[in-house]
Amino acid sequence: MREITSKDNSLIKYTARLQSSAKLRREDKRFVSEGLRVSLEALNGGVEVETLFVTDEALSKHGTELKPLIDASREVYRIPQKLMGCICDTKSPQGVVCVLKALDNNIDFGTINNKYILLESIQDPSNLGTILRTADALGVSGVIMTDDCCDIYSPKVCRGAMGALFRVPFIHIPDAPSFIEEFNKTGNSFAAVVRNASQLTDADFSGSCLIAVGNEGNGLKDTTVSACKYKVTIPMNGNAESLNAAIASGILMWEMMK
Amino acid sequence: MREITSKDNSLIKYTARLQSSAKLRREDKRFVSEGLRVSLEALNGGVEVETLFVTDEALSKHGTELKPLIDASREVYRIPQKLMGCICDTKSPQGVVCVLKALDNNIDFGTINNKYILLESIQDPSNLGTILRTADALGVSGVIMTDDCCDIYSPKVCRGAMGALFRVPFIHIPDAPSFIEEFNKTGNSFAAVVRNASQLTDADFSGSCLIAVGNEGNGLKDTTVSACKYKVTIPMNGNAESLNAAIASGILMWEMMK
């Protein structure tokens, strides 16, 4: 196991840049996991581990749990705790950081009776992380994201998703309407809107289906709503203008899956 | 309209301390709203406005909208933008800040067919804010919180609640089990648990009822689960250990209200 002690080391600098630059993550198809638990979940999810950084403290405290990560990583480096601060997004880094290969887009559209959520232009990493976690918990078949959603590999999404990132199949698409038109040939699509739609409780989610949820502030684009076979709305008795996008998605997925 | 220009002004210092100290907010029964929209929602929700701080920029940009706030506030001060930074929790303060009187505990338990959510030891301000917003959107009759929940008047909760704080009735209680035992005399109580319970879809939420949701990491205390008449669980087909507390509460409230 080699050791890095300088913050000017090129691998440390590269990892720090991966954490801060969505562009670099996209170009290099790499991202970073922080902490033992998420890193193990990545490994168990079949993600390729390129580099493992670990502190002596973590090694002595979690030696047994770290074993499979150490064995699987192409390169392992011991680094001092102070260097952890350079490559971690969290304030209290836990002493375990991995550089991972991005997952391939991996939804299998071949089977019947699949249930998908399609996210258009979701901008808040906490929302995306929470939606992934909910999709995982409820057993949604896959998450479809337009390219202009916030980066699924950002540190905030990875944390919020609590490992769901490595378990829920997902793909990116350039454009929702054309994807939905293709999907309509074999399944039913539902646009989540805030008014002028049939109530969610009346929707028939049998067979393969997809619910499309739009941007936090603006909702779905008109062309995306038009492309969907049906519109659904969450009936609200109260005063709020709308539900938080993650909560709305949670209720929609719950109704689709139950 | 008077003017304050020094960050050493005692009112500026007091407001800054209100933002950072839950203890002071509790003792003085005061809290702070940031931004025009939230401050107006507070006013419309019947909250007493003690002090309004406003910048010249905000005055010239939002003079008309500010009028009712200016009229209702006991004291109004013009302050420079740089002082906004001292009394705001957000990074880009909008030029409008109010010191508000805390709301009284204000649930009316006298009516029948009411629907409540009880939160035990919820620790994350974002979760509490989101739960309030969802309760407001779905028309939940009131939110009951144990005293050890995070402070409902913290800047993060106020932001996350998007004004729901001023619309949803809520109360604090010292202890969940004794409250639930009293509630059971006229309504049905449901403990949200992760296993060994009937499925949420089988629960009968007619009449007055209450769903109890526990701490993010540990769930409900055993004594609280025992005090409830029924247990319910959100059936999960997927892999996640559990849903995020705000999403779980959202699905539970949705099922109770629909």
PDB file of C-alpha atoms in Angstrom, chain B residues 58-239:
ATOM      1  CA  ALA B  58     -36.047  46.410  -1.264  1.00  0.00           C
ATOM      2  CA  LEU B  59     -38.069  49.539  -0.494  1.00  0.00           C
ATOM      3  CA  SER B  60     -37.718  50.899  -4.002  1.00  0.00           C
ATOM      4  CA  LYS B  61     -38.243  47.504  -5.645  1.00  0.00           C
ATOM      5  CA  HIS B  62     -41.106  46.167  -3.496  1.00  0.00           C
ATOM      6  CA  GLY B  63     -42.644  49.312  -1.981  1.00  0.00           C
ATOM      7  CA  THR B  64     -46.237  48.293  -2.693  1.00  0.00           C
ATOM      8  CA  GLU B  65     -45.917  44.732  -1.431  1.00  0.00           C
ATOM      9  CA  LEU B  66     -44.066  45.965   1.659  1.00  0.00           C
ATOM     10  CA  LYS B  67     -46.829  48.407   2.612  1.00  0.00           C
ATOM     11  CA  PRO B  68     -48.920  45.990   4.741  1.00  0.00           C
ATOM     12  CA  LEU B  69     -45.755  44.752   6.511  1.00  0.00           C
ATOM     13  CA  ILE B  70     -44.622  48.304   7.247  1.00  0.00           C
ATOM     14  CA  ASP B  71     -48.085  49.187   8.568  1.00  0.00           C
ATOM     15  CA  ALA B  72     -48.282  46.087  10.772  1.00  0.00           C
ATOM     16  CA  SER B  73     -44.772  46.164  12.262  1.00  0.00           C
ATOM     17  CA  ARG B  74     -44.321  47.762  15.655  1.00  0.00           C
ATOM     18  CA  GLU B  75     -40.940  49.080  14.548  1.00  0.00           C
ATOM     19  CA  VAL B  76     -39.442  49.536  11.083  1.00  0.00           C
ATOM     20  CA  TYR B  77     -35.736  50.142  10.384  1.00  0.00           C
ATOM     21  CA  ARG B  78     -33.900  50.877   7.184  1.00  0.00           C
ATOM     22  CA  ILE B  79     -30.564  49.096   7.173  1.00  0.00           C
ATOM     23  CA  PRO B  80     -27.765  48.853   4.596  1.00  0.00           C
ATOM     24  CA  GLN B  81     -27.384  45.602   2.605  1.00  0.00           C
ATOM     25  CA  LYS B  82     -24.174  44.704   4.494  1.00  0.00           C
ATOM     26  CA  LEU B  83     -26.093  44.546   7.802  1.00  0.00           C
ATOM     27  CA  MET B  84     -28.538  42.092   6.197  1.00  0.00           C
ATOM     28  CA  GLY B  85     -25.656  39.615   6.112  1.00  0.00           C
ATOM     29  CA  CYS B  86     -25.413  39.831   9.933  1.00  0.00           C
ATOM     30  CA  ILE B  87     -29.055  38.937  10.578  1.00  0.00           C
ATOM     31  CA  CYS B  88     -29.711  36.502   7.732  1.00  0.00           C
ATOM     32  CA  ASP B  89     -29.106  32.783   7.645  1.00  0.00           C
ATOM     33  CA  THR B  90     -29.159  32.649   3.839  1.00  0.00           C
ATOM     34  CA  LYS B  91     -26.188  33.616   1.710  1.00  0.00           C
ATOM     35  CA  SER B  92     -28.084  36.032  -0.512  1.00  0.00           C
ATOM     36  CA  PRO B  93     -30.399  37.967   1.787  1.00  0.00           C
ATOM     37  CA  GLN B  94     -33.277  39.587  -0.047  1.00  0.00           C
ATOM     38  CA  GLY B  95     -33.450  42.834   1.910  1.00  0.00           C
ATOM     39  CA  VAL B  96     -36.469  42.032   4.092  1.00  0.00           C
ATOM     40  CA  VAL B  97     -36.184  40.521   7.579  1.00  0.00           C
ATOM     41  CA  CYS B  98     -38.766  40.431  10.382  1.00  0.00           C
ATOM     42  CA  VAL B  99     -38.638  39.561  14.053  1.00  0.00           C
ATOM     43  CA  LEU B 100     -41.887  37.724  14.771  1.00  0.00           C
ATOM     44  CA  LYS B 101     -43.698  36.614  17.892  1.00  0.00           C
ATOM     45  CA  ALA B 102     -43.822  32.833  18.165  1.00  0.00           C
ATOM     46  CA  LEU B 103     -47.184  31.303  17.389  1.00  0.00           C
ATOM     47  CA  ASP B 104     -49.262  29.939  20.173  1.00  0.00           C
ATOM     48  CA  ASN B 105     -49.848  26.237  20.244  1.00  0.00           C
ATOM     49  CA  ASN B 106     -53.016  26.272  18.295  1.00  0.00           C
ATOM     50  CA  ILE B 107     -54.595  22.931  17.449  1.00  0.00           C
ATOM     51  CA  ASP B 108     -58.333  22.759  18.070  1.00  0.00           C
ATOM     52  CA  PHE B 109     -58.975  19.211  19.249  1.00  0.00           C
ATOM     53  CA  GLY B 110     -62.677  19.895  19.717  1.00  0.00           C
ATOM     54  CA  THR B 111     -63.892  18.836  16.293  1.00  0.00           C
ATOM     55  CA  ILE B 112     -64.505  15.342  14.968  1.00  0.00           C
ATOM     56  CA  ASN B 113     -62.948  13.607  11.972  1.00  0.00           C
ATOM     57  CA  ASN B 114     -59.628  15.394  12.404  1.00  0.00           C
ATOM     58  CA  LYS B 115     -56.399  13.941  11.037  1.00  0.00           C
ATOM     59  CA  TYR B 116     -53.071  14.512  12.775  1.00  0.00           C
ATOM     60  CA  ILE B 117     -49.466  13.579  12.346  1.00  0.00           C
ATOM     61  CA  LEU B 118     -47.394  13.174  15.513  1.00  0.00           C
ATOM     62  CA  LEU B 119     -43.630  13.559  15.191  1.00  0.00           C
ATOM     63  CA  GLU B 120     -41.404  12.042  17.845  1.00  0.00           C
ATOM     64  CA  SER B 121     -37.797  13.273  18.103  1.00  0.00           C
ATOM     65  CA  ILE B 122     -37.466  14.375  14.464  1.00  0.00           C
ATOM     66  CA  GLN B 123     -33.975  15.907  14.297  1.00  0.00           C
ATOM     67  CA  ASP B 124     -33.453  17.178  10.761  1.00  0.00           C
ATOM     68  CA  PRO B 125     -34.764  20.715  10.098  1.00  0.00           C
ATOM     69  CA  SER B 126     -35.172  19.969   6.372  1.00  0.00           C
ATOM     70  CA  ASN B 127     -37.360  16.970   7.211  1.00  0.00           C
ATOM     71  CA  LEU B 128     -39.498  18.994   9.627  1.00  0.00           C
ATOM     72  CA  GLY B 129     -39.895  21.826   7.097  1.00  0.00           C
ATOM     73  CA  THR B 130     -40.866  19.396   4.337  1.00  0.00           C
ATOM     74  CA  ILE B 131     -43.335  17.570   6.601  1.00  0.00           C
ATOM     75  CA  LEU B 132     -45.032  20.878   7.509  1.00  0.00           C
ATOM     76  CA  ARG B 133     -45.243  21.824   3.834  1.00  0.00           C
ATOM     77  CA  THR B 134     -46.753  18.423   2.957  1.00  0.00           C
ATOM     78  CA  ALA B 135     -49.215  18.566   5.871  1.00  0.00           C
ATOM     79  CA  ASP B 136     -50.315  21.977   4.621  1.00  0.00           C
ATOM     80  CA  ALA B 137     -50.682  20.813   0.995  1.00  0.00           C
ATOM     81  CA  LEU B 138     -52.681  17.721   1.911  1.00  0.00           C
ATOM     82  CA  GLY B 139     -54.865  19.507   4.468  1.00  0.00           C
ATOM     83  CA  VAL B 140     -53.757  17.663   7.608  1.00  0.00           C
ATOM     84  CA  SER B 141     -55.575  19.095  10.665  1.00  0.00           C
ATOM     85  CA  GLY B 142     -52.469  19.557  12.781  1.00  0.00           C
ATOM     86  CA  VAL B 143     -48.883  18.561  13.508  1.00  0.00           C
ATOM     87  CA  ILE B 144     -48.044  17.361  17.030  1.00  0.00           C
ATOM     88  CA  MET B 145     -44.368  17.423  17.979  1.00  0.00           C
ATOM     89  CA  THR B 146     -42.543  16.117  21.014  1.00  0.00           C
ATOM     90  CA  ASP B 147     -40.434  18.765  22.732  1.00  0.00           C
ATOM     91  CA  ASP B 148     -37.213  17.085  21.596  1.00  0.00           C
ATOM     92  CA  CYS B 149     -37.952  17.607  17.898  1.00  0.00           C
ATOM     93  CA  CYS B 150     -35.658  20.146  16.237  1.00  0.00           C
ATOM     94  CA  ASP B 151     -36.774  23.751  16.665  1.00  0.00           C
ATOM     95  CA  ILE B 152     -39.705  24.607  14.398  1.00  0.00           C
ATOM     96  CA  TYR B 153     -38.555  28.243  14.412  1.00  0.00           C
ATOM     97  CA  SER B 154     -35.048  27.557  13.128  1.00  0.00           C
ATOM     98  CA  PRO B 155     -34.117  29.349   9.887  1.00  0.00           C
ATOM     99  CA  LYS B 156     -33.867  26.038   8.006  1.00  0.00           C
ATOM    100  CA  VAL B 157     -37.341  24.872   9.035  1.00  0.00           C
ATOM    101  CA  CYS B 158     -38.863  28.262   8.197  1.00  0.00           C
ATOM    102  CA  ARG B 159     -37.323  28.112   4.724  1.00  0.00           C
ATOM    103  CA  GLY B 160     -38.221  24.460   4.090  1.00  0.00           C
ATOM    104  CA  ALA B 161     -41.800  24.967   5.249  1.00  0.00           C
ATOM    105  CA  MET B 162     -42.404  27.665   2.611  1.00  0.00           C
ATOM    106  CA  GLY B 163     -44.955  29.460   4.772  1.00  0.00           C
ATOM    107  CA  ALA B 164     -46.731  26.278   5.933  1.00  0.00           C
ATOM    108  CA  LEU B 165     -45.503  27.158   9.432  1.00  0.00           C
ATOM    109  CA  PHE B 166     -48.082  29.964   9.492  1.00  0.00           C
ATOM    110  CA  ARG B 167     -50.956  27.886   8.146  1.00  0.00           C
ATOM    111  CA  VAL B 168     -50.757  24.424   9.704  1.00  0.00           C
ATOM    112  CA  PRO B 169     -51.852  24.247  13.343  1.00  0.00           C
ATOM    113  CA  PHE B 170     -49.211  22.646  15.557  1.00  0.00           C
ATOM    114  CA  ILE B 171     -48.498  21.924  19.203  1.00  0.00           C
ATOM    115  CA  HIS B 172     -45.554  20.703  21.254  1.00  0.00           C
ATOM    116  CA  ILE B 173     -46.008  17.936  23.825  1.00  0.00           C
ATOM    117  CA  PRO B 174     -43.571  16.721  26.463  1.00  0.00           C
ATOM    118  CA  ASP B 175     -44.248  13.051  25.938  1.00  0.00           C
ATOM    119  CA  ALA B 176     -45.901  11.030  23.160  1.00  0.00           C
ATOM    120  CA  PRO B 177     -47.350   7.993  25.035  1.00  0.00           C
ATOM    121  CA  SER B 178     -49.474   9.967  27.519  1.00  0.00           C
ATOM    122  CA  PHE B 179     -50.751  12.228  24.742  1.00  0.00           C
ATOM    123  CA  ILE B 180     -51.680   9.215  22.603  1.00  0.00           C
ATOM    124  CA  GLU B 181     -53.480   7.480  25.499  1.00  0.00           C
ATOM    125  CA  GLU B 182     -55.642  10.575  25.934  1.00  0.00           C
ATOM    126  CA  PHE B 183     -56.219  10.795  22.168  1.00  0.00           C
ATOM    127  CA  ASN B 184     -57.319   7.142  22.018  1.00  0.00           C
ATOM    128  CA  LYS B 185     -60.473   8.019  23.979  1.00  0.00           C
ATOM    129  CA  THR B 186     -61.958   9.767  20.940  1.00  0.00           C
ATOM    130  CA  GLY B 187     -59.846   8.643  17.972  1.00  0.00           C
ATOM    131  CA  ASN B 188     -57.602   5.981  16.490  1.00  0.00           C
ATOM    132  CA  SER B 189     -53.825   6.127  16.685  1.00  0.00           C
ATOM    133  CA  PHE B 190     -51.414   4.435  14.282  1.00  0.00           C
ATOM    134  CA  ALA B 191     -47.713   3.851  14.910  1.00  0.00           C
ATOM    135  CA  ALA B 192     -45.573   3.901  11.752  1.00  0.00           C
ATOM    136  CA  VAL B 193     -43.098   1.027  12.040  1.00  0.00           C
ATOM    137  CA  VAL B 194     -40.856  -0.750   9.549  1.00  0.00           C
ATOM    138  CA  ARG B 195     -41.950  -4.332  10.181  1.00  0.00           C
ATOM    139  CA  ASN B 196     -44.403  -6.645  11.947  1.00  0.00           C
ATOM    140  CA  ALA B 197     -47.436  -4.512  11.203  1.00  0.00           C
ATOM    141  CA  SER B 198     -50.429  -4.537   8.935  1.00  0.00           C
ATOM    142  CA  GLN B 199     -49.894  -2.889   5.578  1.00  0.00           C
ATOM    143  CA  LEU B 200     -50.690   0.765   5.168  1.00  0.00           C
ATOM    144  CA  THR B 201     -53.157  -0.030   2.379  1.00  0.00           C
ATOM    145  CA  ASP B 202     -55.297  -2.061   4.829  1.00  0.00           C
ATOM    146  CA  ALA B 203     -55.539   0.680   7.471  1.00  0.00           C
ATOM    147  CA  ASP B 204     -58.890   2.352   8.155  1.00  0.00           C
ATOM    148  CA  PHE B 205     -58.336   6.066   8.578  1.00  0.00           C
ATOM    149  CA  SER B 206     -61.999   7.029   8.977  1.00  0.00           C
ATOM    150  CA  GLY B 207     -62.960   9.198  11.961  1.00  0.00           C
ATOM    151  CA  SER B 208     -60.429  11.175  13.979  1.00  0.00           C
ATOM    152  CA  CYS B 209     -56.974   9.669  13.720  1.00  0.00           C
ATOM    153  CA  LEU B 210     -53.321  10.250  14.316  1.00  0.00           C
ATOM    154  CA  ILE B 211     -50.235   8.690  12.733  1.00  0.00           C
ATOM    155  CA  ALA B 212     -47.070   8.705  14.841  1.00  0.00           C
ATOM    156  CA  VAL B 213     -43.705   8.900  13.055  1.00  0.00           C
ATOM    157  CA  GLY B 214     -40.400   8.502  14.878  1.00  0.00           C
ATOM    158  CA  ASN B 215     -36.827   9.702  14.799  1.00  0.00           C
ATOM    159  CA  GLU B 216     -34.863   9.414  11.524  1.00  0.00           C
ATOM    160  CA  GLY B 217     -32.411   6.817  12.815  1.00  0.00           C
ATOM    161  CA  ASN B 218     -34.277   4.998  15.539  1.00  0.00           C
ATOM    162  CA  GLY B 219     -37.957   5.225  14.682  1.00  0.00           C
ATOM    163  CA  LEU B 220     -40.594   5.458  17.401  1.00  0.00           C
ATOM    164  CA  LYS B 221     -39.838   4.598  21.002  1.00  0.00           C
ATOM    165  CA  ASP B 222     -41.268   1.251  22.121  1.00  0.00           C
ATOM    166  CA  THR B 223     -43.539   2.927  24.652  1.00  0.00           C
ATOM    167  CA  THR B 224     -44.975   5.137  21.911  1.00  0.00           C
ATOM    168  CA  VAL B 225     -45.609   2.156  19.620  1.00  0.00           C
ATOM    169  CA  SER B 226     -47.335   0.382  22.544  1.00  0.00           C
ATOM    170  CA  ALA B 227     -49.538   3.396  23.281  1.00  0.00           C
ATOM    171  CA  CYS B 228     -50.935   3.400  19.712  1.00  0.00           C
ATOM    172  CA  LYS B 229     -54.035   1.317  18.925  1.00  0.00           C
ATOM    173  CA  TYR B 230     -52.604   0.089  15.614  1.00  0.00           C
ATOM    174  CA  LYS B 231     -49.324  -0.354  13.818  1.00  0.00           C
ATOM    175  CA  VAL B 232     -48.862   0.353  10.111  1.00  0.00           C
ATOM    176  CA  THR B 233     -45.976  -0.178   7.769  1.00  0.00           C
ATOM    177  CA  ILE B 234     -45.236   1.088   4.268  1.00  0.00           C
ATOM    178  CA  PRO B 235     -44.732  -2.101   2.250  1.00  0.00           C
ATOM    179  CA  MET B 236     -41.426  -1.968   0.380  1.00  0.00           C
ATOM    180  CA  ASN B 237     -40.548  -4.065  -2.605  1.00  0.00           C
ATOM    181  CA  GLY B 238     -37.100  -2.661  -2.958  1.00  0.00           C
ATOM    182  CA  ASN B 239     -33.779  -2.721  -1.145  1.00  0.00           C
TER     183      ASN B 239
END
